Coordinates of C-alpha atoms in Angstrom, one line a residue:
Chain A
X299 CA 76.4 71.6 105.9
X300 CA 74.4 68.8 104.4
X301 CA 72.2 69.6 101.3
X302 CA 69.4 67.9 99.3
X303 CA 68.2 69.0 96.2
X304 CA 65.3 67.2 94.4
X305 CA 64.1 67.7 90.9
X306 CA 61.7 68.0 89.2
X307 CA 59.6 70.0 91.6
X308 CA 56.5 68.4 90.0
X309 CA 55.9 65.8 87.3
X310 CA 52.8 64.8 85.6
X311 CA 52.7 61.3 84.2
X312 CA 49.9 59.2 82.4
X313 CA 49.1 55.9 83.9
X314 CA 51.8 53.5 82.8
X315 CA 54.3 56.0 81.7
X316 CA 57.6 55.2 83.6
X317 CA 60.1 57.9 85.0
X318 CA 62.6 58.8 87.7
X319 CA 62.7 61.3 90.3
X320 CA 66.2 62.7 91.2
X321 CA 67.7 63.4 94.6
X322 CA 71.1 65.2 94.5
X323 CA 73.0 65.4 97.9
X324 CA 76.1 66.7 99.6
X325 CA 77.0 65.3 102.8
X326 CA 79.9 64.9 105.1
X327 CA 80.1 61.0 105.2
X328 CA 76.7 59.5 104.2
X329 CA 75.1 57.5 107.0
X330 CA 72.0 56.8 104.9
X331 CA 69.7 58.3 102.3
X332 CA 66.0 57.8 102.8
X333 CA 63.0 58.1 100.7
X334 CA 59.6 59.1 102.0
X335 CA 56.0 59.4 100.4
X336 CA 53.7 62.0 101.7
X337 CA 50.0 62.3 100.6
X338 CA 48.2 65.7 100.8
X339 CA 47.4 66.6 104.5
X340 CA 49.2 63.6 105.8
X341 CA 52.6 62.9 107.5
X342 CA 55.4 61.4 105.6
X343 CA 55.5 57.6 105.3
X344 CA 59.0 55.8 105.1
X345 CA 59.7 53.9 101.9
X346 CA 63.3 52.9 101.6
X347 CA 66.8 53.4 103.1
X348 CA 70.0 53.1 101.0
X349 CA 73.4 53.0 102.6
X350 CA 76.1 52.9 99.9
X351 CA 76.5 53.4 96.2
X352 CA 75.3 50.8 94.0
X353 CA 72.7 49.7 96.5
X354 CA 69.0 49.3 95.3
X355 CA 65.8 48.7 97.0
X356 CA 62.5 47.9 95.3
X357 CA 58.7 48.0 96.5
X358 CA 55.9 47.3 94.1
X359 CA 56.4 49.9 91.2
X360 CA 59.1 51.7 93.0
X361 CA 62.8 51.2 92.8
X362 CA 65.3 53.4 94.5
X363 CA 69.0 53.5 93.5
X364 CA 72.1 55.3 95.1
X365 CA 75.2 56.7 93.5
X366 CA 77.9 58.9 95.4
X367 CA 76.2 62.1 94.4
X368 CA 72.5 61.2 93.9
X369 CA 69.7 58.8 94.1
X370 CA 67.0 58.0 91.8
X371 CA 63.4 56.9 92.5
X372 CA 62.3 54.9 89.4
X373 CA 58.6 54.5 89.1
X374 CA 57.5 51.8 86.6
X375 CA 54.1 51.6 84.9
X376 CA 52.6 54.1 87.7
X377 CA 48.9 54.0 88.6
X378 CA 47.0 57.0 89.8
X379 CA 47.4 55.8 93.4
X380 CA 51.1 56.6 93.3
X381 CA 50.4 60.3 93.1
X382 CA 51.9 61.9 96.1
X383 CA 54.8 64.0 96.9
X384 CA 58.2 62.2 97.3
X385 CA 60.8 63.2 99.8
X386 CA 64.4 62.4 99.9
X387 CA 66.5 62.9 103.2
X388 CA 70.1 62.2 104.1
X389 CA 72.1 61.8 107.5
X390 CA 75.7 62.4 107.5
X391 CA 78.2 61.5 110.1
X392 CA 78.3 64.8 111.8
X393 CA 74.8 65.3 112.4
X394 CA 73.6 63.1 115.2
X395 CA 70.0 62.5 115.1
X396 CA 69.3 65.0 112.4
X397 CA 68.0 64.2 108.9
X398 CA 68.2 66.9 106.1
X399 CA 65.2 66.7 103.9
X400 CA 64.6 67.9 100.2
X401 CA 61.6 70.0 99.4
X402 CA 60.1 67.0 97.5
X403 CA 58.8 66.0 94.0
X404 CA 55.0 66.4 93.6
X405 CA 53.9 63.3 91.3
X406 CA 50.5 63.3 89.6
X407 CA 49.5 60.3 87.7
X408 CA 46.6 60.5 85.4
X409 CA 44.3 58.1 83.6
Chain B
X142 CA 48.2 50.7 117.6
X143 CA 47.3 54.2 117.0
X144 CA 50.9 55.2 116.0
X145 CA 51.7 58.9 116.5
X146 CA 48.8 61.0 117.4
X147 CA 48.9 64.8 117.2
X148 CA 46.4 67.3 118.4
X149 CA 45.0 69.6 117.5
X150 CA 45.0 69.1 113.7
X151 CA 44.1 72.8 113.1
X152 CA 44.5 75.9 115.1
X153 CA 44.4 79.7 114.5
X154 CA 46.3 81.8 117.1
X155 CA 46.7 85.5 117.5
X156 CA 49.9 87.1 117.5
X157 CA 51.4 86.9 121.1
X158 CA 49.2 84.0 122.2
X159 CA 50.8 80.9 123.4
X160 CA 49.7 77.2 122.9
X161 CA 50.9 73.6 123.2
X162 CA 50.9 70.9 120.4
X163 CA 50.5 67.7 121.7
X164 CA 52.1 64.6 120.5
X165 CA 51.6 60.9 121.7
X166 CA 53.0 57.5 120.6
X167 CA 52.2 54.1 121.6
X168 CA 55.1 52.3 120.0
X169 CA 57.4 52.7 123.0
X170 CA 59.8 54.7 120.9
X171 CA 62.6 56.4 122.6
X172 CA 63.3 58.8 119.9
X173 CA 60.9 61.7 119.3
X174 CA 61.1 64.4 117.0
X175 CA 59.2 67.7 116.1
X176 CA 59.5 69.1 112.5
X177 CA 58.0 72.0 110.6
X178 CA 56.9 72.1 107.0
X179 CA 56.6 75.3 105.1
X180 CA 55.5 75.5 101.4
X181 CA 58.6 75.0 99.2
X182 CA 60.9 74.3 102.1
X183 CA 62.1 70.8 103.3
X184 CA 61.2 69.5 106.8
X185 CA 63.1 71.5 109.3
X186 CA 63.8 69.8 112.7
X187 CA 62.8 72.0 115.7
X188 CA 63.5 69.7 118.8
X189 CA 64.3 66.2 119.4
X190 CA 64.3 63.7 122.3
X191 CA 66.4 60.5 122.9
X192 CA 64.4 59.5 125.8
X193 CA 62.4 60.6 128.8
X194 CA 63.9 63.7 130.5
X195 CA 66.3 64.3 127.5
X196 CA 65.8 66.9 124.8
X197 CA 68.0 68.9 122.4
X198 CA 67.7 71.7 120.0
X199 CA 67.3 71.0 116.2
X200 CA 67.9 73.4 113.3
X201 CA 65.0 76.1 114.1
X202 CA 64.5 75.7 117.9
X203 CA 63.7 79.8 118.5
X204 CA 60.2 80.4 119.8
X205 CA 59.6 76.8 121.0
X206 CA 60.0 74.7 124.0
X207 CA 59.7 71.0 124.7
X208 CA 59.6 68.7 127.5
X209 CA 59.7 64.8 127.6
X210 CA 58.3 63.5 131.0
X211 CA 57.2 60.2 129.9
X212 CA 58.3 58.0 126.8
X213 CA 54.9 58.4 125.2
X214 CA 54.4 62.2 125.1
X215 CA 56.4 65.0 123.6
X216 CA 54.6 68.4 123.7
X217 CA 55.6 71.4 121.6
X218 CA 55.1 74.8 123.3
X219 CA 54.9 77.8 121.3
X220 CA 55.4 81.1 123.5
X221 CA 54.3 84.5 122.0
X222 CA 53.2 83.3 118.6
X223 CA 54.5 85.2 115.6
X224 CA 53.3 85.1 112.0
X225 CA 56.7 83.3 111.1
X226 CA 55.4 80.2 113.1
X227 CA 52.5 79.6 110.6
X228 CA 53.3 76.3 109.5
X229 CA 52.3 72.6 109.5
X230 CA 54.1 70.8 112.3
X231 CA 54.8 67.0 112.3
X232 CA 55.8 64.8 115.3
X233 CA 57.7 61.7 114.6
X234 CA 59.3 58.9 116.5
X235 CA 61.5 55.8 116.0
X236 CA 62.9 53.0 118.2
X237 CA 66.4 53.2 119.5
X238 CA 67.5 49.9 118.1
X239 CA 66.4 47.3 115.6
X240 CA 65.5 49.9 112.7
X241 CA 66.9 52.1 110.2
X242 CA 67.9 55.4 111.6
X243 CA 65.8 57.4 109.2
X244 CA 62.6 55.2 109.5
X245 CA 60.6 57.6 111.2
X246 CA 56.9 57.3 112.1
X247 CA 55.0 60.5 111.5
X248 CA 52.0 61.9 112.9
X249 CA 49.2 63.5 110.6
X250 CA 50.4 67.0 111.4
X251 CA 49.1 70.1 113.0
X252 CA 48.3 72.9 110.9
X253 CA 48.8 76.4 112.8
X254 CA 48.1 79.8 111.5
X255 CA 49.2 82.9 113.4
X256 CA 47.2 86.1 112.6

C-alpha cells in the first residue's frame, strides 16, 4: 500500500526565513509525486509534478526536489501570502487513477 | 470558466437523512473524483469516474453512491447519513490527455455535519 508522510505538521517562519518541507513516501513504482497548496476553506491547488529522482521544479519562491525516498519543498525568503497548507501526493504503478495524499504541512509566515 | 463548482457549501444533516452533493465542471474534463478530508487525515478517494456512464469505487466508498450521466456533472449521494460522514467533501476533475495525471482541479468543498 502506498504511503505518504509529511513533516513537520506545522511550521512557523518569519518573513524572509527560508526553510524546507519534507514528504517521505513508499510506493510500488513511482508514477509521479505531486505538490498542492491549500488555503483555509478552499480546495487544493496544484503546484508541481515530479517524476524521477533528481528532478527539480520551481515556481516563484518555491522549489520542489525529488529523491528515491522523499521530496522537499524549499521555500526561499517566504512572504505572508505563502501561508497555507502544503499537501504531497503520490501515484504508484498499481493504483490506476488513485492518488495517495499526505496529511500536509501547515505553514504560517509572519511579518 | 467557473472551473469546478460544488453545492451546497455547508449542510447539517440529521442521522438517517439522505442528501446529494452536487459537482459540475465546465472544462470538458473526462475524469472526475470525490474526496473527503478529515482533520489530521489525508484526502481519501470515495469514488471516481473516467467518463459519462463509467464510475468506480475509491478507498472509502461505503455509505455513498455516484452517477455520471453527463461529462459535466458528478453528484455524490449520501444514504442514511451517519456521524462518521461528517467531513469536508471535495470534487475534482482532470482531462484525460495532455496533462499531468496528478494535476487535479478541485472545487471549494462542501462542509457536511451529521448530528
